PDB file of C-alpha atoms in Angstrom:
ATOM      1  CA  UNK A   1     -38.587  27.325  23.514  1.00 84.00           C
ATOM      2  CA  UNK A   2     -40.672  28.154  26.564  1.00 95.00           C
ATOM      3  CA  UNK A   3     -44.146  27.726  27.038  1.00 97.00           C
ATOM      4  CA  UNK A   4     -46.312  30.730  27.478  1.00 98.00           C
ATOM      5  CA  UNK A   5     -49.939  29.704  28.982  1.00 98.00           C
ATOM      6  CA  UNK A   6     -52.288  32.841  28.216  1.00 98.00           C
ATOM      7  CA  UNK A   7     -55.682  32.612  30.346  1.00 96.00           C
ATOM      8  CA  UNK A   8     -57.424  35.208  28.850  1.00 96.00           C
ATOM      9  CA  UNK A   9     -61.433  36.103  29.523  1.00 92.00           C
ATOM     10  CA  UNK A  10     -63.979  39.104  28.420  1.00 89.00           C
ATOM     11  CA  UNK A  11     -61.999  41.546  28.977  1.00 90.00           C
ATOM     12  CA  UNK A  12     -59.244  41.373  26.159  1.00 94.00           C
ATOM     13  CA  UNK A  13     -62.567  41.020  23.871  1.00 93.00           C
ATOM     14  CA  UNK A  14     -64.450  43.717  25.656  1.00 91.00           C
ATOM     15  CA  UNK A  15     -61.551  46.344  23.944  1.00 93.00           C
ATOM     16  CA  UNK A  16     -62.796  45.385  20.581  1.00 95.00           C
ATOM     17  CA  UNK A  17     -66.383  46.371  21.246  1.00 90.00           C
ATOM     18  CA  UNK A  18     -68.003  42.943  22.083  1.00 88.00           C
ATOM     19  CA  UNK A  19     -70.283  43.275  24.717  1.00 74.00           C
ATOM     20  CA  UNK A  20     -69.384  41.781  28.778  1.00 63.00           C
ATOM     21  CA  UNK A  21     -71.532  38.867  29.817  1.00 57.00           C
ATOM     22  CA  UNK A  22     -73.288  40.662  32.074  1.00 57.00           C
ATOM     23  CA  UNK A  23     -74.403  44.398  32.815  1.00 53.00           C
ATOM     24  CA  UNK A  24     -74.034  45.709  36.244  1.00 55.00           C
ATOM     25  CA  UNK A  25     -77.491  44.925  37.405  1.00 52.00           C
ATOM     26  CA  UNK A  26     -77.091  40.588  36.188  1.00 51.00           C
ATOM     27  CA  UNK A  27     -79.001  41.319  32.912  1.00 52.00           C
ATOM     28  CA  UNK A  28     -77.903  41.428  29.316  1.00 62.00           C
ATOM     29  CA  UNK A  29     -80.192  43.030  26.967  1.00 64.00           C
ATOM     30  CA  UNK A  30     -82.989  42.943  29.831  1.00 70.00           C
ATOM     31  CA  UNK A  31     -82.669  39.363  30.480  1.00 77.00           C
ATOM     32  CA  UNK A  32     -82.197  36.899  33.279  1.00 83.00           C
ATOM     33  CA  UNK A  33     -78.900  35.378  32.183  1.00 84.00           C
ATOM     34  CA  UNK A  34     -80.387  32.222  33.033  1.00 89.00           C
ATOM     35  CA  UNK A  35     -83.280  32.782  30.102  1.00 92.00           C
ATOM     36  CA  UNK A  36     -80.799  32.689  27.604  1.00 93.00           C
ATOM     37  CA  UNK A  37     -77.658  30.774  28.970  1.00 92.00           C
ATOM     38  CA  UNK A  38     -78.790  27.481  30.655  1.00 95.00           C
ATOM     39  CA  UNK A  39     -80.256  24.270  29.612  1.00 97.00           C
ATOM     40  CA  UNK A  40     -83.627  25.000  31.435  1.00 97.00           C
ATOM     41  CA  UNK A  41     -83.955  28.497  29.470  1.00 96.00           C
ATOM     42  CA  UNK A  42     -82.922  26.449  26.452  1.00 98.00           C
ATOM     43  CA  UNK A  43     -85.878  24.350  27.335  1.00 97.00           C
ATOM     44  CA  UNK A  44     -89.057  26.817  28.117  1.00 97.00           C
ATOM     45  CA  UNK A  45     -87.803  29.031  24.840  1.00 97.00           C
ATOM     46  CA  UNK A  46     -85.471  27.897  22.511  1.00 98.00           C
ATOM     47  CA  UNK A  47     -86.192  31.055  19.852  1.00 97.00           C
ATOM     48  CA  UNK A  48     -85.527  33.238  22.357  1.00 95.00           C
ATOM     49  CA  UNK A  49     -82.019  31.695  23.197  1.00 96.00           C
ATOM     50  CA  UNK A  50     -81.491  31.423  19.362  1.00 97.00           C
ATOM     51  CA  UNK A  51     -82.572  35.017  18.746  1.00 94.00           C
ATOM     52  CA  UNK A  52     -79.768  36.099  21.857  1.00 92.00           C
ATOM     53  CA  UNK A  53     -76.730  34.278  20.231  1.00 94.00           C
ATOM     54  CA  UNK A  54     -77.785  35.165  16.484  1.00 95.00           C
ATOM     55  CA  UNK A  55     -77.726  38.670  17.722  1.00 91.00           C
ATOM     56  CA  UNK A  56     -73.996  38.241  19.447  1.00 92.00           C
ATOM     57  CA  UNK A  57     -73.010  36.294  16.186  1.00 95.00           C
ATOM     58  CA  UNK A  58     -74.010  39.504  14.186  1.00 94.00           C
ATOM     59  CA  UNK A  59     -72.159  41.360  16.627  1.00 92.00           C
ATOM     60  CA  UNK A  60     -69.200  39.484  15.924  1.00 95.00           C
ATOM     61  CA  UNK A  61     -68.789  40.184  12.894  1.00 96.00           C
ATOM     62  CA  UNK A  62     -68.694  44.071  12.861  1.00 95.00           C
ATOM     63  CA  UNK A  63     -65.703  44.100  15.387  1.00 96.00           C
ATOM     64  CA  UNK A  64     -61.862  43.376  14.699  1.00 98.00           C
ATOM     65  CA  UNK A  65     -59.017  42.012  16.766  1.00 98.00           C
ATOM     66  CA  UNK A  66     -57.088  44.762  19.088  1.00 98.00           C
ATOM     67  CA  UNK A  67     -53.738  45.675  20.134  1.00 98.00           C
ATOM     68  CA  UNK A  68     -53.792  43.002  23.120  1.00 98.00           C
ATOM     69  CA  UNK A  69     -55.043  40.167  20.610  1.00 98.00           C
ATOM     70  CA  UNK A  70     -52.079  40.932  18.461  1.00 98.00           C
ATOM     71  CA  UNK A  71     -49.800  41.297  20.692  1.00 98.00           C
ATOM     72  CA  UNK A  72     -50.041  37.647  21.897  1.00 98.00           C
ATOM     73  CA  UNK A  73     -49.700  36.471  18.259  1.00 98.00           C
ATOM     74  CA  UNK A  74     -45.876  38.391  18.187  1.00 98.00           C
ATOM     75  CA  UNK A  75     -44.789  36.573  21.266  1.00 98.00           C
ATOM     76  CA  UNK A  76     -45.040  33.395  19.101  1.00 97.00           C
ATOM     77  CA  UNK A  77     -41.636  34.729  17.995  1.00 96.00           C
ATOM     78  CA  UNK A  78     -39.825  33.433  20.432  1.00 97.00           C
ATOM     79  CA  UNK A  79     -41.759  31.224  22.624  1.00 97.00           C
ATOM     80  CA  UNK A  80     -44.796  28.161  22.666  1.00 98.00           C
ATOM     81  CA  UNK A  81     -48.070  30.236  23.151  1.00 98.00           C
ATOM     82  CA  UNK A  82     -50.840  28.464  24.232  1.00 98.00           C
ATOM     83  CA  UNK A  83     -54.095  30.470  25.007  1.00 98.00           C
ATOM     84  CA  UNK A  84     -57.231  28.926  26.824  1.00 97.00           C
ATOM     85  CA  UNK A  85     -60.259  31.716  26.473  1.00 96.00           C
ATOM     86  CA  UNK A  86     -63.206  31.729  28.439  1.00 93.00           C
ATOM     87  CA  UNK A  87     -64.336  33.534  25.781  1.00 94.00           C
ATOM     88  CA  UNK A  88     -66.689  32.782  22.413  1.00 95.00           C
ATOM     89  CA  UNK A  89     -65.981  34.960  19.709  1.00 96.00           C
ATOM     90  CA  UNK A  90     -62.900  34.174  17.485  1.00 98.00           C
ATOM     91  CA  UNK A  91     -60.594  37.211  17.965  1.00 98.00           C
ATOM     92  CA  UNK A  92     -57.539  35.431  19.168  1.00 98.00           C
ATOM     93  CA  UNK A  93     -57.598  33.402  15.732  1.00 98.00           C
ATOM     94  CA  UNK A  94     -58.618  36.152  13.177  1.00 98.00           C
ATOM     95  CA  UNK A  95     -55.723  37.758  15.168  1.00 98.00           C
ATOM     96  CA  UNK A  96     -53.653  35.276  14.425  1.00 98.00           C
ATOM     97  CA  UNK A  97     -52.732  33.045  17.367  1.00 98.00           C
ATOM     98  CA  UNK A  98     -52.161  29.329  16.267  1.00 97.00           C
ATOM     99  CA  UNK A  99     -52.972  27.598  19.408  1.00 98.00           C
ATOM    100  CA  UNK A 100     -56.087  28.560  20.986  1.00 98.00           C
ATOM    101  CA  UNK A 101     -58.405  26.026  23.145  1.00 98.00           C
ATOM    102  CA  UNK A 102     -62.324  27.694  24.425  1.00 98.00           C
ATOM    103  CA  UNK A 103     -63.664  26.684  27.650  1.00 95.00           C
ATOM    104  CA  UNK A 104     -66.640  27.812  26.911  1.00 94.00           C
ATOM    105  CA  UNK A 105     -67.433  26.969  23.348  1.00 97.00           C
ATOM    106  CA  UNK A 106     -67.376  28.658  19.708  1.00 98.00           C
ATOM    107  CA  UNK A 107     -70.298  31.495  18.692  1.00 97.00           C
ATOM    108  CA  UNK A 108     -69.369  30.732  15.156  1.00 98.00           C
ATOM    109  CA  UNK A 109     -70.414  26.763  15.918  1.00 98.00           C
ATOM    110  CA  UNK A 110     -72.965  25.217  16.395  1.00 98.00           C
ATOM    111  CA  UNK A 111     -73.736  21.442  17.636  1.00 98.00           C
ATOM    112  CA  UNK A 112     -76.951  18.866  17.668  1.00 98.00           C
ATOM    113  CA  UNK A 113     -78.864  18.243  20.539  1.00 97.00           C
ATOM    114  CA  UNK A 114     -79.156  14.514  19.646  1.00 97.00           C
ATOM    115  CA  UNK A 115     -75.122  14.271  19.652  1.00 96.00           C
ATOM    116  CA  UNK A 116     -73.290  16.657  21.041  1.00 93.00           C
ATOM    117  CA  UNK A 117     -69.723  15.671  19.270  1.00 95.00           C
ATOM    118  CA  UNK A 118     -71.811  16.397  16.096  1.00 98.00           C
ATOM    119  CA  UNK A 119     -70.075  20.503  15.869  1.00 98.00           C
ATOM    120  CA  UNK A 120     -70.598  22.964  12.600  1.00 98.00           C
ATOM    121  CA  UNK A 121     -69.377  25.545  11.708  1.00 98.00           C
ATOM    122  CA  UNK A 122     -72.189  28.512  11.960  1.00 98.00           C
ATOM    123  CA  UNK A 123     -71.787  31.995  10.756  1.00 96.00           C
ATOM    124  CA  UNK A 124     -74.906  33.211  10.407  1.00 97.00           C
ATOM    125  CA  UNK A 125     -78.314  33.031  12.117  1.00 98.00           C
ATOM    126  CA  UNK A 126     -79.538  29.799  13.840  1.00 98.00           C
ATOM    127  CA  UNK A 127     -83.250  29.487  13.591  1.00 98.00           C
ATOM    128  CA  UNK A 128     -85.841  26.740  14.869  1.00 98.00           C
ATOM    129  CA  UNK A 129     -85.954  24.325  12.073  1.00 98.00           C
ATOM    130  CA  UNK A 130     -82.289  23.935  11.531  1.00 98.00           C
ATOM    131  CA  UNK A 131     -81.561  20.559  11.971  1.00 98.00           C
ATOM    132  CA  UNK A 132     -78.615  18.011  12.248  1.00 97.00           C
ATOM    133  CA  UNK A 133     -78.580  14.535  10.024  1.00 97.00           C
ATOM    134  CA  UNK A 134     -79.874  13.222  13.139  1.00 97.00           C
ATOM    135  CA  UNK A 135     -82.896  15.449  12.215  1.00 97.00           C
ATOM    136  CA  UNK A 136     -82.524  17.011  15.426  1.00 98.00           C
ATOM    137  CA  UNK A 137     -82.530  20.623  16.492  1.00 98.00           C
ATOM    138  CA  UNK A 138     -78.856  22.921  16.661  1.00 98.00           C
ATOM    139  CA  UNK A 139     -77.929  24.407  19.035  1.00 98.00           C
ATOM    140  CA  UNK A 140     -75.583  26.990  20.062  1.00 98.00           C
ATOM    141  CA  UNK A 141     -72.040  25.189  20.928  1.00 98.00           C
ATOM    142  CA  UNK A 142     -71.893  27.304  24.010  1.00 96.00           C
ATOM    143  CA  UNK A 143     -71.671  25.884  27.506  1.00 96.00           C
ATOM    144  CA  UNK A 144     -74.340  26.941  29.119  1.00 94.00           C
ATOM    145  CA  UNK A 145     -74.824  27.673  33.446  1.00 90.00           C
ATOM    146  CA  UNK A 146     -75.233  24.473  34.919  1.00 91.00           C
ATOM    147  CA  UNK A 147     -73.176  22.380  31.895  1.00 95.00           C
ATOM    148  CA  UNK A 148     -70.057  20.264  31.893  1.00 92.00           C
ATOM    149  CA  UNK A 149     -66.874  22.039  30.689  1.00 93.00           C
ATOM    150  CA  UNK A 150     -65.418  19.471  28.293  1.00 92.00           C
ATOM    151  CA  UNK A 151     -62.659  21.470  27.314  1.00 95.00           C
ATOM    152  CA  UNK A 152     -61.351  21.793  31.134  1.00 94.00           C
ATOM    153  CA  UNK A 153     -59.453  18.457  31.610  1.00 96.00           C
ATOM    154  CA  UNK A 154     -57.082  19.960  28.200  1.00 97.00           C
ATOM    155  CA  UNK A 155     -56.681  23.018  29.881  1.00 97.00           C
ATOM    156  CA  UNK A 156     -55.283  21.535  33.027  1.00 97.00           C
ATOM    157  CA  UNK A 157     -52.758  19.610  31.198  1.00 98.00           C
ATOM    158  CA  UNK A 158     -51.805  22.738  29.047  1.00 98.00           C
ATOM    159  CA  UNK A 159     -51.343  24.877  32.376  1.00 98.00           C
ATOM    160  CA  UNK A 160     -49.116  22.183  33.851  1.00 98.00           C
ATOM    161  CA  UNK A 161     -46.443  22.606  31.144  1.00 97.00           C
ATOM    162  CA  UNK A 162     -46.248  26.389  31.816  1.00 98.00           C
ATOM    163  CA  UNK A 163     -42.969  28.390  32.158  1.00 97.00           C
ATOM    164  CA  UNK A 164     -44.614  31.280  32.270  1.00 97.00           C
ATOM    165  CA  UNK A 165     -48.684  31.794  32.771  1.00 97.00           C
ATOM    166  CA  UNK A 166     -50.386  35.253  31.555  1.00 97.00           C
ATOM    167  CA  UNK A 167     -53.771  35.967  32.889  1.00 95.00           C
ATOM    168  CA  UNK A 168     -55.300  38.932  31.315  1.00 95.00           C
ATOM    169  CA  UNK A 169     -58.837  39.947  30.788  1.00 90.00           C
ATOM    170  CA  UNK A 170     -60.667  37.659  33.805  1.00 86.00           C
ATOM    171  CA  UNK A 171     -60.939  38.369  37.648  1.00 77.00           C
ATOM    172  CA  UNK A 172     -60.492  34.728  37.266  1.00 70.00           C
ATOM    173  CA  UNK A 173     -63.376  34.607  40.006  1.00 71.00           C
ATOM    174  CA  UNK A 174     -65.674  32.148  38.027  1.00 67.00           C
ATOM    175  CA  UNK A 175     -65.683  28.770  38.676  1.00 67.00           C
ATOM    176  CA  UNK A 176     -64.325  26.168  37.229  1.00 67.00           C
ATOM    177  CA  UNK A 177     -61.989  28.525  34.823  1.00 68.00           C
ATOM    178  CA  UNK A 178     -60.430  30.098  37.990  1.00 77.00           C
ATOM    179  CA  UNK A 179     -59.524  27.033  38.956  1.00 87.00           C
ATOM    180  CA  UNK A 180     -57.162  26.967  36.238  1.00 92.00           C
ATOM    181  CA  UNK A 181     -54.442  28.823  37.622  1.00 90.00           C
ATOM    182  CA  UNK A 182     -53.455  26.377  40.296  1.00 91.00           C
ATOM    183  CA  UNK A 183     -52.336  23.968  38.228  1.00 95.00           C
ATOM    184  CA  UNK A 184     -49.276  25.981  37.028  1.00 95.00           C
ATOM    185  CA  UNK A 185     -45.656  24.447  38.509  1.00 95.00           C
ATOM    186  CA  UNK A 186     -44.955  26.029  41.598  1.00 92.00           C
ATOM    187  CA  UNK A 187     -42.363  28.492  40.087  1.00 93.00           C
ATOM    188  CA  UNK A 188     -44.053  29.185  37.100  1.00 96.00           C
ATOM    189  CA  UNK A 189     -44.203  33.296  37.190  1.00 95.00           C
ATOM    190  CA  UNK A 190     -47.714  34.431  36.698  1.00 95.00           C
ATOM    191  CA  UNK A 191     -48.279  38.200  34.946  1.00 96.00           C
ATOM    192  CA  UNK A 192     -51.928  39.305  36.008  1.00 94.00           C
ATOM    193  CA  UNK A 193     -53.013  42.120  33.873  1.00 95.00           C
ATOM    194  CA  UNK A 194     -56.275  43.979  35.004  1.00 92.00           C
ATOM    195  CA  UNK A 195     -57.337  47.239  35.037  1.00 91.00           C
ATOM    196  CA  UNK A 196     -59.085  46.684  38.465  1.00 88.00           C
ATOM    197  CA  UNK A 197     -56.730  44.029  40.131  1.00 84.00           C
ATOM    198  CA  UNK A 198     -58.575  41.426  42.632  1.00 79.00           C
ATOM    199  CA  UNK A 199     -55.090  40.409  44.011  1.00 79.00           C
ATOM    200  CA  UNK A 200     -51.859  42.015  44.770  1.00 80.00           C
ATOM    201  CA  UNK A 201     -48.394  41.208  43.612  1.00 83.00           C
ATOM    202  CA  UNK A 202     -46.117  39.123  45.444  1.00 85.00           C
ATOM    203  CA  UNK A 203     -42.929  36.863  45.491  1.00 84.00           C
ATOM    204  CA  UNK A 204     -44.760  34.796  42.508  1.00 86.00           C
ATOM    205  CA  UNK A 205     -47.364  37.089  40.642  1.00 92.00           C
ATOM    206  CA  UNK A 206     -46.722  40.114  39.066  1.00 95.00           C
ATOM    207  CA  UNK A 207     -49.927  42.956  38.922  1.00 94.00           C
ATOM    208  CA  UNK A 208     -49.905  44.984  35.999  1.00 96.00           C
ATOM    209  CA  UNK A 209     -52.764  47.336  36.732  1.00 95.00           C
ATOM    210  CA  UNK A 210     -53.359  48.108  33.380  1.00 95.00           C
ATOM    211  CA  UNK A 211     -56.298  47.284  30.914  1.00 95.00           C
ATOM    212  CA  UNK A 212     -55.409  44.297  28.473  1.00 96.00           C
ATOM    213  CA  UNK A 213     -54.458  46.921  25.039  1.00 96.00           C
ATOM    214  CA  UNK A 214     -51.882  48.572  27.150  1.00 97.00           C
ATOM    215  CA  UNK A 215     -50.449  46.260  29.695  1.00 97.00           C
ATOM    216  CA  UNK A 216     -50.144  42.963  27.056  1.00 97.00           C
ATOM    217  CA  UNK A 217     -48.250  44.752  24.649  1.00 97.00           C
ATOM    218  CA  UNK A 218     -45.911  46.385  27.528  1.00 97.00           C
ATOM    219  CA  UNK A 219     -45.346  42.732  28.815  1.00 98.00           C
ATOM    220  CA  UNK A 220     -44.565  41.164  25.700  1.00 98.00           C
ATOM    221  CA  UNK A 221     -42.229  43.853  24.524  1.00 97.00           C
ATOM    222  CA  UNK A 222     -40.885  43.198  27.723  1.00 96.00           C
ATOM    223  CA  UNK A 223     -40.612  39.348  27.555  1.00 97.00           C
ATOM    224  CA  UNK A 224     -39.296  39.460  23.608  1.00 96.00           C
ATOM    225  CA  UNK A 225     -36.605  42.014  24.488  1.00 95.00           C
ATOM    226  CA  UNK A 226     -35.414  39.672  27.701  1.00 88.00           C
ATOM    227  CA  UNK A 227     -35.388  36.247  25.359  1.00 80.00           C
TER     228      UNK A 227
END
């Protein structure tokens, strides 16, 4: 059975109604992304990063997994599907998909700021006070601007393996997730699916210019009907 290597970022999610990162102008809800999403914003105001991911948490759970989301979970049919997400919500599982690794953390865990290999699972708001056994305060299990990726070295070894690597929903222009792509064998075909392509197709990569709802399913009927 080949392996399938999905690299998939905000904008598979961003077709179920959860919100980008960031709006055009670098602010989310009217704030410096660095106020909410690094360890020094985490340090001048911790309710007001707690109040930011209890609000995306909420958010979470009013939206469903789409047509792209479930389209990865039938290609497990016939091949190995591994996806690595740069993304925090849970869509790929609720969808389904039974091997899933986040670079970037969970929204629906949470971890203690005395030990952070002490991880919950959160769904509902976070709020100064809660505390680990370590009777220390939670925090969001989100890596934050500025933070180690612990999840990366896994995802290297995953995208070695690849027969085939499926990038959908990323520019793959953020750093060290774009990275990621590199590692694939040199002959590994590579399917880029983006509405607004930042490369072109050649001898190795394939552009579908198409957002992730229309061009994932059209690939993986493709790919099931070829196996």
């Amino acid at each position: 059975m080949e392996n399938v290597v999905v690299l998939s970022g905000a904008g598979i999610s961003a077709e179920s109604g959860i919100k980008t990162f960031r709006d055009d102008n670098g602010l989310w809800e009217g704030h410096d992304v660095m106020e909410v999403a690094s360890p020094q914003g985490w340090e001048n105001n911790q309710e007001l990063v707690l109040d930011f991911y209890n609000k995306r948490r909420r958010q979470l759970k009013t939206v469903q997994p789409n047509a792209a989301h479930e389209a990865l979970v039938k290609l497990e049919e016939k091949y190995h599907v591994d996806i690595i997400t740069q993304n925090v919500d849970d869509l790929h599982e609720r969808a389904g998909s039974s091997q899933v690794t986040h670079l970037h953390g969970e929204l629906f865990k949470v971890r203690s700021t005395f030990d952070e290999d002490l991880i919950l699972d959160w769904k509902d708001d976070l709020n100064l006070g809660d505390f680990c056994e370590h009777n220390s305060q939670l925090r969001p299990h989100v890596v934050w601007f500025g933070e180690q990726v612990p999840m990366l070295e896994i995802a290297v070894s995953i995208v070695e393996k690849a027969d085939l690597l499926i990038i959908v929903g990323t520019s793959m222009q953020v750093y060290p997730a774009a990275r990621l792509m590199h590692y694939a064998p040199e002959h590994t075909p590579v399917y880029f699916i983006d509405p607004n392509p930042s490369i072109n197709s050649s001898d190795k990569i394939e552009v579908i210019a198409e957002k992730a709802s229309v061009g994932l399913v059209e690939l993986v009927d493709r790919l099931l009907a070829n196996n």
